[in-house]
Structure formats: C-alpha cells, structure tokens
C-alpha cells in the first residue's frame, strides 16, 4: 500500500514551509530543503536535528526520491517560481561560503604568522647560543631556536641562513650537523657530537664536544684538533621569569583562539533564531 503524505510530512523542519528541492542529510534520514541545509552547513557540518556528521555539501546531494514533485506542486502552487528563486539564492550562498573559507584561511594564516613571529622572537630572546672553535668557520656563529622537518624532540637550534643545526639525537647525544649532506639520523651529516648531561635539558652542553670523523668525508686537516665550545648569548640569556611569561603567552593565545571560535558559533546560531521565528509566524498566518 502506498503511504499518503500529509502537508505536515512535507514541511521542512528548518523553514517550516513546504519542501523546495528536498534532500536527505548525509549520515542520517532527516530531510530538508536543499538551501536550508546549505545554510546550516555554513556554520556546522552536521544534521540540525540529530547532529549526525554530514560532510557531503548540500549542493552535491541527490534530490530526495521519496517525495514527488507533483505532491509538492499540489501543496504549493508557486513551487516552480520558488525553485527558480532558490536556485539564485543557492549561488549567493555558495559565494558566501567561498568567501568565508577564504577569510578563514587568510585569518588562520595571518594568526599563525603573528603567533609564529611572536614566539620566534621570544624564543630568540630566551635561548641563543654562540658556537666557536669549529674547524669550519661557517659553523661558528650564533644559533637560535628553529624547526627541523621530521624531527621530534627538544628545541633545535639553527644558524640563520645555513643548514647547520644543533639538536639532541636518540636521548644519548647532541650533534652539530649539516643536514644538506645527509639525513638527520645519519652520522654522515654530523660534524661534532657531545654526550648528554643529567638531568637532561633543552640546551646543548657548553663543553664535551668531539669531532665526528668519517673516511668518506673530506675534512680540514685541523678538524680532529679543533675544540668546539658553546656559550650562551648573555645579553639575551634565559631567565625563569622569561620562561614563565612565555608559557602564559602561549596559554593566552590558545584561550583567545578557543573563545573566538565559540563566539563565532554562538553568533551564527543566534542569527538563525529570528529567521526561524519569522517563518513560523508566517506559516501560522497562512
């Protein structure tokens, strides 16, 4: 037997009007007007009723086959004109979503750049080291905190504009390496190493550095006789106060990001309430 749908069954739970181009939300069985679902997806990728995850954009969903166009036309004589208007509105919504995504990417990239620059400046002020006595003069100079790809461990230090890095390896030793000639875990790129000291810290040792000699690598004649030393740059040395300030800044930045995200979600949900109330009242009048 064919189930006869009532006018209430053919009403969208978002706009409270007769369905216009109905679609079924991905991940559940709830049905909405295509544009109504698209509007909710501007703020949250889930079903407005059951909150089931819905990662398929509304414009890509197939029209719901359980409701015929004839049934919708019988309930809404202006269905065809509504369909055309909704198509134009959908283009505006898609444009709005694209602008939101571009703005989100831009804001996120700017925020990351600002945070990265601020943290880099703070790290530079907290920990900077001067390398002296290396057989290769290019290795000598000031090393500041940096990032090394495919490395997981304490802070790494880099001489700006070069491939010379100082980092701890395998919790057993610190190394000074030229990563342009080998992988970070291969001693082919290591020129100096020093044993770790206990308790372990994120700072390289100031002494105990020994050359790493390899037959396959051509080295200066004075390489084995060189004495490498590391000293902290005193005018920008670390202090307990600076480290505490840095920790507070990081926590504050994370809190600001979380608060902004919650505020955006709250504003978007609040903006939908008057629209829903107005549509409900209009339906009651009709």
Coordinates of C-alpha atoms in Angstrom, one line a residue:
X1 CA 0.0 0.0 0.0
X2 CA 1.2 3.5 -0.8
X3 CA 1.6 5.7 2.2
X4 CA -0.2 9.1 1.7
X5 CA 1.9 12.0 3.0
X6 CA 0.2 14.9 4.7
X7 CA 1.0 18.6 4.4
X8 CA 2.9 18.3 7.7
X9 CA 5.0 15.5 6.4
X10 CA 6.1 17.7 3.5
X11 CA 7.1 20.6 5.7
X12 CA 10.8 21.5 6.2
X13 CA 11.8 21.4 9.9
X14 CA 14.0 24.5 9.3
X15 CA 11.9 27.0 7.4
X16 CA 8.5 25.4 8.3
X17 CA 7.4 25.7 4.6
X18 CA 6.7 23.1 2.0
X19 CA 9.8 21.4 0.9
X20 CA 11.6 23.0 -2.0
X21 CA 14.1 20.7 -3.7
X22 CA 14.2 18.3 -0.7
X23 CA 17.4 16.4 0.1
X24 CA 18.4 13.9 2.8
X25 CA 21.2 14.8 5.0
X26 CA 24.2 12.6 4.6
X27 CA 24.7 10.3 7.6
X28 CA 21.0 10.2 8.7
X29 CA 17.5 10.1 7.3
X30 CA 16.3 13.7 8.1
X31 CA 15.0 15.7 5.1
X32 CA 15.4 19.4 4.5
X33 CA 15.1 21.9 1.7
X34 CA 18.4 22.0 -0.1
X35 CA 19.1 25.6 0.6
X36 CA 18.0 25.3 4.3
X37 CA 20.6 22.5 4.8
X38 CA 23.2 24.5 2.9
X39 CA 22.7 27.5 5.2
X40 CA 23.2 25.4 8.3
X41 CA 26.4 23.9 6.7
X42 CA 27.9 27.4 6.6
X43 CA 28.4 27.1 10.3
X44 CA 28.4 23.4 11.1
X45 CA 28.8 20.2 9.1
X46 CA 26.1 18.2 10.9
X47 CA 22.4 17.4 10.8
X48 CA 20.5 20.2 12.5
X49 CA 18.2 17.7 14.3
X50 CA 20.3 14.7 15.3
X51 CA 23.8 16.3 14.9
X52 CA 24.9 13.3 12.8
X53 CA 28.1 14.2 10.9
X54 CA 27.3 15.4 7.4
X55 CA 30.4 16.0 5.3
X56 CA 28.6 16.0 1.9
X57 CA 27.8 19.5 0.8
X58 CA 24.1 20.1 0.3
X59 CA 24.5 21.2 -3.3
X60 CA 26.1 17.8 -4.1
X61 CA 23.3 15.7 -2.6
X62 CA 20.8 14.0 -4.8
X63 CA 17.2 15.2 -4.7
X64 CA 15.1 13.0 -2.3
X65 CA 13.2 10.5 -4.3
X66 CA 10.6 9.7 -1.6
X67 CA 8.7 12.9 -2.4
X68 CA 7.5 13.6 -5.8
X69 CA 7.5 17.0 -7.4
X70 CA 3.8 16.6 -8.1
X71 CA 3.0 16.3 -4.4
X72 CA 5.0 19.5 -3.7
X73 CA 3.2 21.4 -6.6
X74 CA -0.2 20.4 -5.2
X75 CA 0.6 21.9 -1.9
X76 CA 2.4 24.9 -3.2
X77 CA 1.1 26.5 -6.4
X78 CA 4.2 28.7 -6.6
X79 CA 6.6 25.8 -6.4
X80 CA 8.2 26.4 -9.8
X81 CA 8.9 30.1 -9.0
X82 CA 10.2 29.2 -5.6
X83 CA 12.5 26.6 -7.2
X84 CA 14.0 29.3 -9.5
X85 CA 14.4 31.8 -6.6
X86 CA 16.1 29.1 -4.5
X87 CA 18.5 28.4 -7.4
X88 CA 19.5 32.0 -7.5
X89 CA 19.8 32.1 -3.7
X90 CA 22.0 29.0 -3.7
X91 CA 24.5 30.7 -5.9
X92 CA 24.7 33.5 -3.4
X93 CA 25.1 31.0 -0.5
X94 CA 27.9 29.2 -2.4
X95 CA 29.6 32.5 -3.0
X96 CA 29.2 33.4 0.7
X97 CA 30.7 30.0 1.7
X98 CA 33.6 30.5 -0.6
X99 CA 34.3 34.0 0.9
X100 CA 34.0 32.6 4.4
X101 CA 36.5 29.8 3.6
X102 CA 38.9 32.3 2.0
X103 CA 38.6 34.6 5.0
X104 CA 39.1 31.7 7.4
X105 CA 42.2 30.6 5.6
X106 CA 43.6 34.1 5.4
X107 CA 42.8 34.8 9.1
X108 CA 44.2 31.5 10.2
X109 CA 47.4 32.0 8.2
X110 CA 47.8 35.6 9.5
X111 CA 47.2 34.4 13.0
X112 CA 49.7 31.6 12.7
X113 CA 52.2 34.0 11.2
X114 CA 51.8 36.5 14.0
X115 CA 52.0 33.8 16.7
X116 CA 55.0 32.2 15.0
X117 CA 56.8 35.6 14.7
X118 CA 56.0 36.4 18.4
X119 CA 57.1 33.0 19.7
X120 CA 60.2 33.1 17.5
X121 CA 61.1 36.5 18.9
X122 CA 60.5 35.3 22.4
X123 CA 62.5 32.1 21.9
X124 CA 65.3 34.1 20.4
X125 CA 65.4 36.2 23.5
X126 CA 65.3 33.2 25.8
X127 CA 67.8 30.8 24.2
X128 CA 70.6 31.8 21.8
X129 CA 74.0 30.2 21.7
X130 CA 77.3 31.1 20.2
X131 CA 79.5 28.4 18.6
X132 CA 83.2 28.9 18.5
X133 CA 86.3 26.9 17.7
X134 CA 84.8 24.8 14.8
X135 CA 87.2 23.7 12.1
X136 CA 84.8 25.1 9.5
X137 CA 84.4 28.9 10.1
X138 CA 80.9 28.7 8.6
X139 CA 79.8 26.6 11.6
X140 CA 80.8 29.3 14.0
X141 CA 78.3 31.9 14.9
X142 CA 75.0 32.4 16.7
X143 CA 72.4 29.6 16.8
X144 CA 68.7 30.3 17.6
X145 CA 65.7 28.1 18.1
X146 CA 64.2 26.8 14.9
X147 CA 62.2 23.9 13.4
X148 CA 63.6 20.8 11.7
X149 CA 61.5 18.6 9.5
X150 CA 60.8 15.0 10.5
X151 CA 62.4 15.7 13.9
X152 CA 60.6 15.0 17.2
X153 CA 62.5 16.1 20.3
X154 CA 63.6 19.2 22.3
X155 CA 64.3 22.6 20.7
X156 CA 66.6 22.5 17.7
X157 CA 69.0 25.4 17.0
X158 CA 70.0 26.7 13.6
X159 CA 72.5 29.2 12.3
X160 CA 70.3 31.6 10.3
X161 CA 70.6 31.3 6.6
X162 CA 72.6 28.0 6.7
X163 CA 71.9 24.2 7.0
X164 CA 73.9 23.9 10.2
X165 CA 71.7 22.6 13.1
X166 CA 72.3 21.6 16.7
X167 CA 69.9 19.0 18.1
X168 CA 69.7 16.1 20.5
X169 CA 69.6 12.7 19.0
X170 CA 68.2 9.4 20.5
X171 CA 68.4 10.8 24.0
X172 CA 72.1 10.0 24.0
X173 CA 74.0 12.8 22.4
X174 CA 73.9 16.3 21.0
X175 CA 75.1 16.8 17.5
X176 CA 76.1 19.7 15.2
X177 CA 75.2 18.7 11.7
X178 CA 74.9 19.9 8.2
X179 CA 71.6 18.5 7.1
X180 CA 72.2 19.4 3.4
X181 CA 74.6 16.4 3.1
X182 CA 72.6 13.7 4.9
X183 CA 69.6 12.7 6.9
X184 CA 69.3 14.0 10.5
X185 CA 69.8 10.5 11.9
X186 CA 72.8 9.6 9.8
X187 CA 76.3 10.5 11.1
X188 CA 77.2 11.4 7.5
X189 CA 75.8 14.8 8.3
X190 CA 77.3 15.0 11.8
X191 CA 80.5 17.1 12.3
X192 CA 80.5 17.3 16.1
X193 CA 78.8 15.4 19.0
X194 CA 78.7 15.7 22.7
X195 CA 77.2 13.3 25.3
X196 CA 74.0 14.4 27.1
X197 CA 74.2 15.6 30.7
X198 CA 71.8 14.7 33.5
X199 CA 69.3 15.9 34.2
X200 CA 68.5 16.4 30.5
X201 CA 67.6 19.8 29.4
X202 CA 66.7 21.5 26.1
X203 CA 70.0 23.3 26.0
X204 CA 73.1 21.9 24.3
X205 CA 76.1 21.3 26.6
X206 CA 78.8 24.0 26.6
X207 CA 81.7 21.6 26.5
X208 CA 82.5 18.0 25.8
X209 CA 82.2 18.4 22.0
X210 CA 84.2 16.0 19.9
X211 CA 84.7 15.8 16.1
X212 CA 82.9 13.0 14.2
X213 CA 85.4 11.8 11.7
X214 CA 84.4 9.8 8.6
X215 CA 86.7 8.4 5.9
X216 CA 84.1 9.1 3.2
X217 CA 84.0 12.8 4.1
X218 CA 86.8 15.2 3.2
X219 CA 87.6 17.3 6.3
X220 CA 90.0 20.1 7.1
X221 CA 93.4 18.9 8.4
X222 CA 92.8 20.6 11.7
X223 CA 89.3 19.1 12.2
X224 CA 90.4 16.5 14.7
X225 CA 92.4 19.0 16.6
X226 CA 89.7 21.6 16.8
X227 CA 88.0 22.3 20.2
X228 CA 84.4 23.4 19.8
X229 CA 82.7 25.4 22.6
X230 CA 79.2 26.7 23.0
X231 CA 78.4 29.7 25.1
X232 CA 75.0 31.3 25.9
X233 CA 74.5 34.7 24.5
X234 CA 74.4 36.6 27.8
X235 CA 72.6 39.8 26.7
X236 CA 69.6 37.7 25.7
X237 CA 70.0 34.8 28.2
X238 CA 67.2 32.8 29.6
X239 CA 65.6 33.5 32.9
X240 CA 62.9 31.8 34.9
X241 CA 60.8 35.0 34.6
X242 CA 61.0 35.0 30.8
X243 CA 60.1 31.3 30.6
X244 CA 57.0 31.9 32.8
X245 CA 56.0 34.9 30.6
X246 CA 56.4 32.7 27.5
X247 CA 54.2 30.0 29.0
X248 CA 51.5 32.5 29.9
X249 CA 51.5 34.0 26.4
X250 CA 51.1 30.6 24.8
X251 CA 48.2 29.7 27.1
X252 CA 46.6 33.1 26.5
X253 CA 46.9 32.7 22.7
X254 CA 45.2 29.3 22.9
X255 CA 42.4 30.7 25.0
X256 CA 41.8 33.6 22.6
X257 CA 41.6 31.2 19.7
X258 CA 39.1 29.0 21.5
X259 CA 37.0 32.0 22.6
X260 CA 36.9 33.4 19.1
X261 CA 35.7 30.0 17.7
X262 CA 33.0 29.7 20.4
X263 CA 31.9 33.3 19.8
X264 CA 31.6 32.7 16.0
X265 CA 29.5 29.6 16.5
X266 CA 27.2 31.4 19.1
X267 CA 26.7 34.4 16.8
X268 CA 25.8 32.2 13.8
X269 CA 23.3 30.2 15.9
X270 CA 21.7 33.4 17.3
X271 CA 21.3 34.9 13.8
X272 CA 19.2 31.9 12.8
X273 CA 16.6 32.3 15.6
X274 CA 14.8 35.4 14.3
X275 CA 14.6 33.9 10.8
X276 CA 13.0 30.7 12.2
X277 CA 10.6 32.6 14.3
X278 CA 9.5 34.8 11.4
X279 CA 8.9 31.8 9.2
X280 CA 6.9 30.0 11.9
X281 CA 4.7 33.1 12.4
X282 CA 4.2 33.4 8.6
X283 CA 3.2 29.8 8.4
X284 CA 0.7 30.2 11.2
X285 CA -0.9 33.2 9.4
X286 CA -1.2 31.3 6.2

